[in-house]
Amino acid sequence: MSNMFPAFFRQVLASAILCAVGLNSAQAQSEVRATSPGPTVQSAHIQRISDLGRLWARLRWVHPALVEGRIDWDRQLVEALPAISKADTPEAQKAVIERMMAGLNDSALQVGQHTEQAFVSPGMDQPRTTKLKDDVLLVSLNDDLHPLNPGFKSEVERVRGEAALAKALVVDLRPGKDSIPSDQTDFLKSILGSLVISPLASPAPRYVYNRGWPSQSFSSSGTYFTAWLAQHSELIRPEPGAKPIPMVFIADRSTQLPMLVLALQKAGLAYIISVGSAPNLFMPIETQKFDSLKVTYRSGEIVFPDGTSGSESDRTIEADTTLGPDSPAVKAALGLLSSTEKPGSKIRWRTVTSLPIRELDKTYKEMVAPTLAWRQFAVIRLWTVIDAFFPYKDLMDKPWSEALPEFLVEMERVKDGDGYAMALARMAARLQDNHVRITGHPALDRISGEAGLPLGLRMVEGSVLVDSMLDATATVAFKRWEEILEIAGESPQKFMERLSPYVPAANAWTMNRNLVRRMGRGKDGTVAKIMVKSLDGNVREVVLKRSEKYPMSRPKTLHDGDVIQVLPQGIGYADLGRLMPSQLDELFKKVKDTKALILDMRGYPRGDAFPITPYLNVKKAIYGASFSPMTVSSANADADFEAITFLHNLPKSQVESLYRGRVVMLINEMTQSHAEHAGLFYESACDITFIGSPSAGSNGDMTDLMLPGGISV
């Protein structure tokens, strides 16, 4: 066997590995997708609807107000869609966006034209410290202050010494264009220990963290969840001889305010002055573009160790970039120091939610024929969830970015509930994933029919053949491998051409598989006339009755013979579609002296196929595969979406002896998901050879989402 068709082995092995990681055959898909809608010419109003949908979804993922379960965020979008469709001026768009976001009570919300950021301009000769009247010390932290810079430590010590002699401190935190805001925190941490007399813990930002899209109707193997991602608090410890003095910190919209400053404010030790409107002084923010507008909003919140949140400036003055003792900001600081107002006295501290509240998708079951706005909502929800959490967008034949405008246009053409559901089916099919299923609407049930014929069919070399007979009537009427020419007056080719736009499939082989499974299905109790070509070439008509007891996911064909065999050539064989985990010891005792072992995975395992791995692990491998679930959070400002990768351990088990013969795994389009994952495990454990046709190319955890009309995807 080792000398048979080596080039063929290499070709099949390459194909199997490509399919196991989910790669698609673009050429094959283009052939079966010939009836799919063409490119959409995107109009301005569709662009606005698309952009609003993306903004709505981003807020859904990251805005802290949307984890408390108090806001009907779906309806906010639906009510905004007709208005944004007509909003052809920036002023009208601004009004729609602000109205949609009003319920968030977001103090950081700003919707306006794009403007250039204004920075202060510290000169080369600007002093780090300046003594003001009444022994007030002005400290200017507007330039590069990196701890690794030469002279950083000596500069810190000099400022500490001067602060020890001062009666009050004014710190200007407005950064220059080229300075690094985080360096201000390092400088402040180095001097504040001499200015407090009791330990002081800072607040910390926390963000909404989405690991995958949690399943809406079943327990997913993906363990997806939404959580708070909170950073750690900083602690200022008083130093020997520390002397507290009043402090004022000056910040503007470019400032990333050190959390220690907020702790000082809450403790009544420091004032904060905002120069201009500065929402990012007090909370994490994001900015999204919307045509010529930019939309700024909270993407997190600041939480103190006692579980409260709240942060505002003590004084806000007009925007100004002037530095030094004569600047409006410094004059305002001196005014605060001479006032009787206490730091933080205007702030209303509130207790925040300790855990996100999980809200399931609303199903809107009554909307079997939704209005246009709700049809658009369905497209937006489906598109945005896939865009954020589906890990294989790069493997689709058509860019997923094109699906949003394309199906928004489609929903404008839809005339009834059936058309709505069928459009969503075509959209879901664009994912090209055999795990994708869309159910819950009468029109979707009619795509495949509620009842099947008592036949198991297979596509073999372009022809649909009878693979198995499922009741006595079919056994009498058919012989295995007879060819189906027509069912209910329709040829298999016409049926597949008609249905293929609605059926998800990862490659041409599984497209054929998935379509043939649906062939002949219809209403329960009805009959179908079948034209069949016998093995001798004669054509005859057979009539069979449909029944709901023949589901679409028919049992896989059972291979003949014993589950475990030793073939005459001294080669072991195991049918993994029938092998039970309890038979593993029996299997490897029988095949221990064989020169090769065939693992027949042309189907789906019964039970867990992974425990075979320890018997094969001659490579002493630890890991069998990697998982990369998608995560969404605003904690990483450099990435909207991220994939985190972890390694899946191979199962550990004590076995009497390893199997060291050659290992071959038989695969075809029935080899899917758990079966493919088992192939990855075996490949890690030994030098396995894959023989057959490409596997299903659909391996990974599953989840679901709900759309209006009670539709589940």
XYZ file of C-alpha atoms in Angstrom:
713
model
C 0.000 0.000 0.000
C 2.888 2.348 0.622
C 3.703 2.440 -3.114
C 0.193 3.159 -4.398
C -0.494 6.487 -6.115
C 1.880 8.712 -4.083
C 1.037 11.810 -6.148
C -2.667 11.182 -5.627
C -2.132 10.879 -1.880
C -0.355 14.223 -1.809
C -3.111 15.892 -3.810
C -5.905 14.507 -1.636
C -4.013 15.317 1.554
C -3.640 18.933 0.464
C -7.334 19.140 -0.441
C -8.397 17.599 2.857
C -6.304 19.958 4.942
C -7.597 22.987 3.041
C -11.175 21.911 3.593
C -10.566 21.077 7.259
C -9.680 24.701 7.976
C -12.704 25.985 6.059
C -11.232 27.046 2.694
C -13.694 27.181 -0.188
C -13.454 26.394 -3.855
C -14.171 29.748 -5.481
C -14.453 28.201 -8.921
C -16.873 25.509 -7.790
C -18.975 28.007 -5.870
C -19.196 30.367 -8.819
C -20.672 27.530 -10.834
C -23.411 26.639 -8.342
C -24.106 30.301 -7.490
C -24.763 31.427 -11.049
C -28.308 32.522 -10.164
C -27.262 34.745 -7.222
C -28.147 38.468 -7.468
C -25.541 40.664 -9.125
C -23.744 43.665 -7.628
C -25.908 46.396 -6.155
C -25.632 49.993 -7.294
C -25.599 51.733 -3.938
C -27.695 54.872 -3.603
C -27.031 57.632 -1.077
C -29.931 56.677 1.179
C -28.790 53.041 1.300
C -25.322 54.251 2.275
C -26.830 56.278 5.117
C -28.885 53.316 6.326
C -25.790 51.103 6.187
C -23.719 53.613 8.127
C -26.398 54.061 10.768
C -26.642 50.284 11.123
C -22.894 50.009 11.674
C -22.981 52.807 14.246
C -25.952 51.197 16.008
C -24.142 47.855 16.178
C -20.882 49.336 17.428
C -22.761 51.050 20.233
C -24.514 47.750 20.967
C -21.139 46.062 21.425
C -19.311 48.721 23.453
C -21.571 51.330 25.066
C -21.848 50.797 28.835
C -25.439 52.051 28.979
C -26.545 49.108 26.833
C -25.499 46.383 29.282
C -28.060 47.375 31.917
C -31.162 46.128 30.099
C -33.033 49.430 30.290
C -33.035 50.650 26.682
C -34.996 49.198 23.755
C -32.075 49.605 21.372
C -33.790 47.679 18.570
C -36.662 50.136 18.458
C -34.309 53.105 18.589
C -32.820 51.947 15.299
C -36.122 51.027 13.676
C -37.590 54.431 14.456
C -34.484 56.147 13.063
C -34.297 54.236 9.764
C -37.071 56.057 7.832
C -35.699 59.411 8.975
C -32.066 58.668 8.075
C -33.201 57.458 4.652
C -34.516 60.958 3.945
C -31.795 62.900 5.809
C -29.768 64.273 2.908
C -28.076 67.122 4.799
C -25.573 67.027 7.681
C -28.024 68.928 9.883
C -30.791 66.376 9.288
C -28.387 63.460 9.832
C -27.172 65.020 13.075
C -30.749 65.319 14.341
C -31.515 61.650 13.566
C -28.351 60.371 15.244
C -28.852 62.487 18.352
C -32.478 61.346 18.615
C -31.481 57.673 18.308
C -28.783 58.063 20.972
C -30.725 60.321 23.348
C -31.732 57.447 25.630
C -28.092 56.607 26.342
C -27.785 59.743 28.514
C -24.223 60.054 27.263
C -22.442 63.183 28.492
C -19.681 62.514 25.949
C -22.048 62.514 22.962
C -20.994 64.939 20.258
C -22.224 64.893 16.675
C -20.676 67.438 14.364
C -18.428 68.256 11.451
C -14.849 67.033 11.379
C -12.470 69.541 12.921
C -8.732 69.450 13.382
C -7.453 68.710 16.846
C -5.996 71.785 18.563
C -2.829 71.216 20.591
C -0.841 73.500 22.825
C 2.652 74.375 21.576
C 5.271 74.233 24.321
C 8.384 76.144 23.345
C 11.925 74.873 23.701
C 12.560 77.399 26.478
C 9.342 76.714 28.409
C 10.265 76.064 32.061
C 9.055 72.878 33.742
C 8.155 74.837 36.881
C 7.158 78.432 37.477
C 6.564 80.078 40.857
C 3.307 82.027 40.938
C 2.020 84.426 43.567
C 1.243 83.185 47.078
C 3.775 80.347 46.766
C 1.734 78.504 44.120
C 3.867 76.258 41.903
C 2.949 75.833 38.223
C 4.174 72.551 36.761
C 3.980 72.261 32.951
C 3.720 68.666 31.655
C 3.106 69.485 27.990
C 6.122 67.834 26.379
C 7.854 64.458 26.120
C 8.329 62.978 29.602
C 9.232 59.354 28.974
C 10.807 57.657 32.024
C 13.671 56.382 29.860
C 14.605 59.868 28.695
C 17.916 61.176 30.044
C 17.361 63.398 33.055
C 13.842 62.089 33.846
C 14.730 61.064 37.398
C 16.608 64.245 38.161
C 13.687 66.290 36.800
C 11.278 64.395 39.061
C 13.438 65.036 42.112
C 13.701 68.730 41.302
C 9.920 69.104 40.964
C 9.345 67.107 44.159
C 11.666 69.433 46.013
C 9.946 72.564 44.752
C 6.476 71.113 45.443
C 7.500 70.420 49.041
C 8.035 74.165 49.533
C 4.866 75.283 47.761
C 1.492 76.038 49.344
C -0.484 74.907 46.274
C 0.163 73.168 42.983
C -1.177 73.874 39.474
C -0.386 71.139 36.943
C -0.976 71.814 33.234
C -1.618 68.451 31.553
C -2.503 69.720 28.078
C -0.202 67.776 25.753
C 1.692 69.102 22.773
C 1.099 67.440 19.428
C 4.122 65.126 19.692
C 3.987 64.272 23.400
C 2.790 60.949 24.779
C -0.102 61.384 27.250
C 0.676 58.217 29.208
C 4.047 59.672 30.199
C 2.251 62.265 32.321
C 0.984 59.449 34.555
C 4.518 58.178 35.129
C 5.678 61.659 36.106
C 2.726 62.260 38.450
C 3.110 58.887 40.170
C 6.675 59.871 40.950
C 5.729 63.064 42.785
C 2.290 62.477 44.335
C 3.521 60.227 47.137
C 4.977 63.323 48.820
C 1.637 65.162 48.584
C -0.841 62.734 50.235
C -0.921 61.515 53.839
C -3.116 58.391 53.400
C -3.211 55.646 50.735
C -5.290 56.641 47.748
C -6.600 54.195 45.128
C -7.445 55.476 41.684
C -10.523 54.554 39.682
C -10.038 52.486 36.543
C -11.677 52.327 33.149
C -13.811 49.323 32.350
C -15.125 48.216 29.007
C -17.801 45.943 27.634
C -16.062 42.764 26.463
C -17.817 40.445 24.002
C -16.280 37.049 23.423
C -18.274 35.737 20.533
C -22.025 36.152 20.157
C -23.808 34.268 22.978
C -26.353 31.782 21.700
C -29.941 32.981 21.927
C -31.701 29.618 22.155
C -29.289 26.804 23.087
C -26.145 26.113 25.109
C -23.288 26.715 22.709
C -20.055 24.763 22.791
C -18.311 28.082 22.201
C -18.809 29.370 25.765
C -19.463 32.853 24.394
C -20.264 35.631 26.834
C -20.391 39.352 27.528
C -18.434 40.689 30.497
C -16.928 43.790 32.031
C -13.230 44.136 31.306
C -11.847 46.334 34.086
C -8.295 47.552 34.316
C -6.446 47.615 37.625
C -6.438 50.530 40.038
C -3.290 52.524 40.809
C -2.342 53.094 44.444
C -0.586 56.154 45.811
C 1.180 55.437 49.085
C 2.215 58.379 51.273
C 5.923 58.853 51.728
C 7.598 59.817 55.004
C 7.244 63.542 55.572
C 4.450 63.903 52.984
C 2.585 67.224 53.101
C -0.853 67.577 51.447
C -1.425 70.816 49.557
C -4.319 71.987 47.334
C -3.917 71.046 43.682
C -5.468 72.049 40.375
C -5.085 70.037 37.168
C -5.651 71.638 33.761
C -6.756 69.425 30.855
C -8.236 69.772 27.375
C -9.789 67.456 24.797
C -6.342 66.080 23.884
C -5.592 65.041 27.449
C -5.804 61.437 28.576
C -6.476 62.315 32.172
C -4.459 60.142 34.600
C -6.812 58.149 36.820
C -4.857 59.318 39.863
C -6.144 62.846 39.249
C -9.758 61.653 39.541
C -8.877 59.909 42.805
C -7.444 63.163 44.145
C -10.577 65.021 43.076
C -12.924 62.538 44.783
C -10.826 62.703 47.943
C -11.256 66.485 47.959
C -7.555 67.121 47.282
C -7.581 68.450 43.717
C -9.685 70.497 41.303
C -9.963 69.784 37.571
C -10.321 72.502 34.945
C -11.514 71.642 31.433
C -10.271 73.928 28.689
C -13.023 73.630 26.098
C -15.393 70.663 25.841
C -13.373 67.646 26.903
C -15.420 64.431 27.180
C -12.332 62.210 27.115
C -11.090 63.797 30.322
C -13.307 61.550 32.345
C -14.181 58.416 30.419
C -13.110 56.232 27.478
C -14.571 57.479 24.208
C -14.715 56.459 20.564
C -15.396 58.424 17.428
C -17.123 57.018 14.342
C -17.479 58.744 10.986
C -20.900 59.293 9.476
C -20.606 60.978 6.081
C -19.173 64.421 6.853
C -20.039 64.082 10.554
C -18.151 62.505 13.384
C -19.991 60.873 16.265
C -18.214 60.779 19.628
C -19.635 58.684 22.470
C -18.700 56.755 25.586
C -17.020 53.415 24.936
C -16.474 52.599 28.602
C -16.791 54.124 32.030
C -14.656 55.082 34.996
C -15.291 53.050 38.166
C -13.889 53.748 41.616
C -12.872 50.955 44.002
C -16.059 51.544 46.021
C -18.235 50.672 42.984
C -19.250 54.209 42.130
C -18.767 56.221 39.000
C -18.928 59.913 38.260
C -16.467 62.371 36.833
C -16.746 65.968 35.766
C -14.564 69.019 35.815
C -14.908 71.552 38.616
C -14.686 74.373 36.104
C -14.944 74.597 32.298
C -13.490 77.523 30.383
C -13.438 78.388 26.690
C -11.023 76.537 24.414
C -7.570 78.099 24.444
C -4.055 76.868 23.642
C -2.113 79.517 25.562
C 0.464 78.276 28.078
C 2.207 79.875 31.031
C 1.301 82.039 34.037
C -0.773 84.507 32.000
C -2.920 81.903 30.264
C -6.686 81.847 30.948
C -6.379 78.305 32.316
C -3.792 79.219 34.945
C -5.788 82.307 35.934
C -8.875 80.102 36.350
C -6.829 77.713 38.491
C -5.764 80.497 40.803
C -9.381 81.563 41.062
C -10.421 78.079 42.177
C -7.648 77.947 44.780
C -8.917 81.179 46.333
C -12.568 80.059 46.352
C -14.488 78.241 49.074
C -15.699 75.580 46.630
C -14.555 72.062 47.479
C -13.063 69.805 44.770
C -15.646 67.447 43.281
C -18.544 69.107 45.064
C -20.615 69.304 41.839
C -20.269 65.630 40.953
C -23.116 63.178 41.536
C -21.558 59.808 42.256
C -23.676 56.844 41.214
C -23.420 53.135 41.897
C -22.801 51.181 38.701
C -23.940 47.691 37.689
C -21.524 45.024 38.833
C -22.460 42.552 36.081
C -23.752 42.966 32.529
C -27.391 41.953 32.179
C -27.827 39.505 29.348
C -30.753 40.329 27.093
C -31.771 37.751 24.515
C -32.636 38.881 21.005
C -36.293 39.749 20.745
C -37.927 37.403 18.255
C -40.905 39.602 17.207
C -42.744 36.405 16.268
C -45.852 38.303 15.243
C -43.932 40.051 12.431
C -44.345 37.324 9.807
C -44.583 40.113 7.226
C -42.579 42.998 8.743
C -42.740 46.607 7.610
C -39.807 48.010 5.619
C -38.025 49.413 8.689
C -38.176 46.058 10.472
C -37.026 44.240 7.317
C -34.059 46.607 7.184
C -33.471 45.993 10.876
C -33.298 42.236 10.207
C -30.649 42.736 7.527
C -28.644 45.029 9.801
C -28.765 42.659 12.775
C -27.751 39.650 10.685
C -25.022 41.548 8.868
C -23.518 43.198 11.945
C -23.434 40.042 14.084
C -21.702 38.156 11.283
C -19.361 41.067 10.612
C -18.281 41.134 14.261
C -18.223 37.466 15.225
C -18.012 35.204 12.148
C -14.360 34.162 11.806
C -14.352 33.115 8.145
C -15.347 36.296 6.308
C -12.044 36.260 4.424
C -12.923 32.887 2.888
C -16.212 33.947 1.292
C -16.371 34.154 -2.483
C -18.093 37.553 -2.239
C -16.983 40.220 0.264
C -19.357 40.340 3.217
C -19.179 44.142 3.076
C -21.256 43.997 -0.117
C -24.077 42.034 1.525
C -25.347 44.890 3.700
C -26.262 47.378 0.939
C -27.281 44.560 -1.399
C -29.916 43.138 0.937
C -31.082 46.526 2.181
C -31.981 47.206 -1.444
C -33.543 43.751 -1.676
C -35.810 44.524 1.283
C -37.130 47.573 -0.543
C -38.224 45.272 -3.381
C -39.852 42.666 -1.136
C -43.642 42.572 -1.411
C -44.670 40.161 1.360
C -43.538 38.025 4.279
C -42.453 35.147 2.079
C -40.209 37.420 0.053
C -38.736 38.792 3.288
C -37.850 35.333 4.603
C -36.451 34.160 1.273
C -34.221 37.238 1.045
C -32.796 36.429 4.485
C -32.229 32.842 3.363
C -30.184 34.069 0.399
C -28.241 36.372 2.726
C -27.472 33.538 5.153
C -26.387 31.321 2.258
C -23.698 33.907 1.424
C -21.803 32.662 4.500
C -20.924 29.445 2.622
C -20.859 27.431 5.841
C -22.557 24.066 6.288
C -23.266 24.902 9.929
C -25.577 27.746 8.882
C -29.290 27.048 9.211
C -32.168 29.500 8.951
C -35.555 28.387 10.278
C -38.757 29.631 11.886
C -40.805 31.087 9.013
C -43.361 29.178 6.882
C -41.584 30.245 3.683
C -38.308 28.826 4.964
C -39.987 25.509 5.733
C -41.248 25.379 2.153
C -37.711 25.736 0.776
C -36.938 22.197 1.861
C -40.420 20.819 2.386
C -41.782 19.437 5.625
C -41.772 15.764 4.630
C -39.401 13.535 2.712
C -39.416 10.446 0.540
C -38.269 7.069 1.888
C -35.066 7.315 -0.155
C -31.492 8.203 0.610
C -29.964 9.940 -2.435
C -26.356 10.713 -3.330
C -24.694 12.796 -6.031
C -22.134 10.598 -7.779
C -20.141 11.948 -10.734
C -22.885 14.395 -11.690
C -25.833 12.009 -11.352
C -28.300 11.616 -8.484
C -28.382 7.965 -7.439
C -30.413 5.953 -4.955
C -28.101 5.257 -2.028
C -30.533 3.619 0.389
C -34.182 2.630 0.748
C -35.818 3.663 4.021
C -39.039 1.602 4.034
C -40.447 -1.576 2.538
C -42.223 0.229 -0.313
C -38.987 1.821 -1.474
C -37.079 -1.446 -1.082
C -39.479 -3.164 -3.471
C -39.529 -0.287 -5.975
C -35.790 0.559 -6.172
C -32.369 -0.970 -6.379
C -29.288 0.729 -5.001
C -27.443 3.019 -7.471
C -30.367 3.483 -9.819
C -30.439 7.005 -11.267
C -33.123 9.604 -10.531
C -34.137 11.459 -13.714
C -37.099 13.481 -12.450
C -39.111 14.045 -9.277
C -42.534 15.684 -9.640
C -41.702 16.679 -13.195
C -38.449 18.421 -12.334
C -34.977 17.177 -13.176
C -32.322 17.126 -10.422
C -30.359 19.764 -12.326
C -33.332 22.166 -12.485
C -34.140 21.537 -8.827
C -30.551 22.282 -7.759
C -30.356 25.391 -9.915
C -33.609 26.684 -8.403
C -32.669 25.986 -4.784
C -28.913 26.663 -4.668
C -29.178 30.425 -3.868
C -30.939 29.539 -0.611
C -28.665 26.736 0.613
C -25.406 27.408 2.509
C -22.463 25.215 1.519
C -18.704 25.485 1.968
C -17.725 23.872 -1.336
C -19.190 22.260 -4.445
C -19.254 18.782 -2.896
C -21.306 19.860 0.106
C -23.534 22.012 -2.093
C -24.439 18.857 -3.988
C -24.873 16.975 -0.715
C -27.112 19.628 0.826
C -29.277 20.004 -2.263
C -29.742 16.282 -2.842
C -30.901 15.904 0.772
C -33.776 18.280 -0.028
C -34.772 16.643 -3.291
C -38.323 15.342 -3.513
C -39.468 16.872 -0.242
C -42.924 18.416 0.054
C -46.130 18.438 2.038
C -46.734 15.563 4.420
C -48.936 12.818 2.966
C -48.575 13.885 -0.667
C -47.144 11.628 -3.342
C -44.348 12.219 -5.804
C -43.943 10.702 -9.257
C -40.334 9.684 -9.816
C -38.709 8.875 -13.148
C -35.907 6.426 -12.496
C -33.305 4.854 -14.777
C -32.549 1.261 -13.853
C -29.123 -0.325 -13.881
C -29.840 -1.849 -17.314
C -30.765 1.544 -18.801
C -34.561 1.217 -18.815
C -36.669 4.163 -17.577
C -39.771 3.670 -15.420
C -42.101 5.702 -13.197
C -42.413 5.053 -9.461
C -44.850 6.748 -7.072
C -43.831 7.243 -3.432
C -45.598 8.906 -0.517
C -43.944 11.680 1.504
C -43.816 11.469 5.281
C -42.514 13.636 8.124
C -40.799 10.562 9.579
C -38.124 10.969 6.892
C -36.233 14.071 8.072
C -33.891 16.017 5.849
C -30.849 14.993 7.891
C -31.237 11.365 6.948
C -29.075 8.705 8.603
C -25.694 8.314 6.933
C -25.333 5.205 4.840
C -24.120 2.351 7.018
C -21.135 0.643 5.485
C -21.295 -3.113 5.064
C -19.378 -5.553 7.253
C -18.097 -5.460 10.800
C -17.258 -2.181 12.503
C -13.750 -3.448 13.271
C -11.959 -5.674 10.758
C -8.518 -6.982 9.858
C -8.442 -7.178 6.070
C -6.669 -10.046 4.289
C -3.742 -7.791 3.349
C -2.883 -7.383 7.040
C -4.510 -3.956 7.235
C -6.796 -2.879 10.069
C -10.112 -1.148 9.442
C -12.554 0.747 11.677
C -15.807 2.399 10.617
C -15.809 5.511 12.796
C -19.414 6.220 11.832
C -20.417 3.155 13.858
C -17.530 2.700 16.298
C -18.477 3.449 19.909
C -15.904 4.965 22.325
C -16.251 1.839 24.485
C -14.793 -0.247 21.618
C -11.393 1.484 21.475
C -9.482 -1.095 23.513
C -10.989 -3.849 21.363
C -10.010 -1.989 18.180
C -6.374 -1.491 19.045
C -5.944 -5.014 20.414
C -7.201 -6.394 17.093
C -5.050 -4.152 14.889
C -1.877 -3.935 17.021
C 0.100 -6.226 14.656
C -1.213 -4.790 11.378
C 1.017 -2.783 9.066
C -1.617 -0.110 8.464
C -4.938 1.116 9.848
C -7.814 2.592 7.851
C -10.062 4.929 9.818
C -13.250 5.309 7.795
C -14.605 8.797 8.582
C -16.969 9.102 5.618
C -19.735 10.145 7.959
C -20.113 11.482 11.482
C -18.733 9.807 14.605
C -20.989 8.070 17.086
C -20.013 9.754 20.313
C -16.602 11.303 20.784
C -13.933 10.510 18.164
C -11.158 12.299 20.059
C -10.247 9.425 22.493
C -8.660 7.541 19.582
C -5.850 10.116 19.596
C -3.799 8.745 22.548
C -3.472 5.389 20.752
C -1.970 7.175 17.720
C 0.191 9.821 19.432
C 3.634 8.684 18.304
C 4.646 12.346 17.908
C 4.004 12.982 21.632
C 1.970 16.014 20.610
C 0.246 18.113 23.249
C -2.080 20.220 21.103
C -4.398 19.163 18.318
C -5.852 22.376 16.923
C -6.218 26.069 17.602
C -9.441 27.996 18.192
C -9.803 31.675 17.351
C -13.104 33.077 18.652
C -13.788 36.680 17.713
C -13.915 39.308 20.430
C -15.283 42.842 20.353
C -14.331 45.503 22.887
C -13.175 49.092 22.873
C -10.379 48.271 25.334
C -7.962 48.011 22.418
C -8.179 51.316 20.589
C -6.217 49.918 17.634
C -8.686 47.164 16.738
C -12.462 47.125 16.280
C -12.556 43.320 16.218
C -9.950 40.856 17.456
C -9.517 37.104 17.406
C -8.051 35.475 20.487
C -6.357 32.154 19.840
C -6.023 29.259 22.229
C -4.739 25.748 21.683
C -7.024 22.739 22.051
C -5.292 20.046 24.100
C -5.175 16.519 22.815
C -6.946 14.083 25.151
C -4.665 12.409 27.675
C -5.096 8.731 28.433
C -2.952 5.819 29.527
C -2.872 3.213 26.754
C -1.086 -0.122 26.771
C 0.895 0.602 23.626
C 0.883 3.066 20.762
C -0.173 2.057 17.286
C 2.894 2.559 15.084
C 1.659 1.306 11.715
C 0.689 3.563 8.859
C -2.612 5.418 9.409
C -5.052 6.394 6.656
C -8.303 8.292 7.098
C -11.053 8.044 4.487
C -12.983 11.279 3.996
C -15.686 12.731 1.773
C -18.360 15.435 1.865
C -20.002 13.677 4.837
C -16.889 14.343 6.942
C -17.906 17.481 8.804
C -17.294 19.407 12.016
C -16.426 16.938 14.805
C -15.197 14.507 12.163
C -12.909 17.146 10.643
C -11.684 18.203 14.063
C -10.832 14.588 14.826
C -8.800 14.559 11.611
C -6.807 17.542 12.881
C -6.184 15.692 16.154
C -5.008 12.543 14.399
C -2.790 14.592 12.091
C -1.106 16.162 15.114
C -0.555 12.747 16.689
C 0.829 10.794 13.729
C 1.750 11.000 10.033
C -1.749 10.355 8.751
C -2.748 10.241 5.060
C -6.188 11.485 3.980
C -7.809 9.677 1.040
C -11.093 10.473 -0.668
C -12.815 13.659 -1.787
C -12.738 16.992 0.076
C -14.351 17.115 3.485
C -17.214 19.475 4.312
C -14.967 22.401 5.243
C -17.134 23.368 8.220
C -15.491 23.029 11.598
C -16.078 25.257 14.617
C -18.401 26.171 17.450
C -21.966 27.283 16.782
C -24.252 30.015 18.057
C -27.434 31.674 16.801
C -29.299 34.958 16.505
C -32.972 35.841 16.158
C -34.661 38.023 13.539
C -38.177 39.489 13.272
C -40.812 36.885 12.454
C -39.296 34.394 14.894
C -36.560 33.529 12.401
C -33.513 31.812 13.868
C -30.108 31.854 12.147
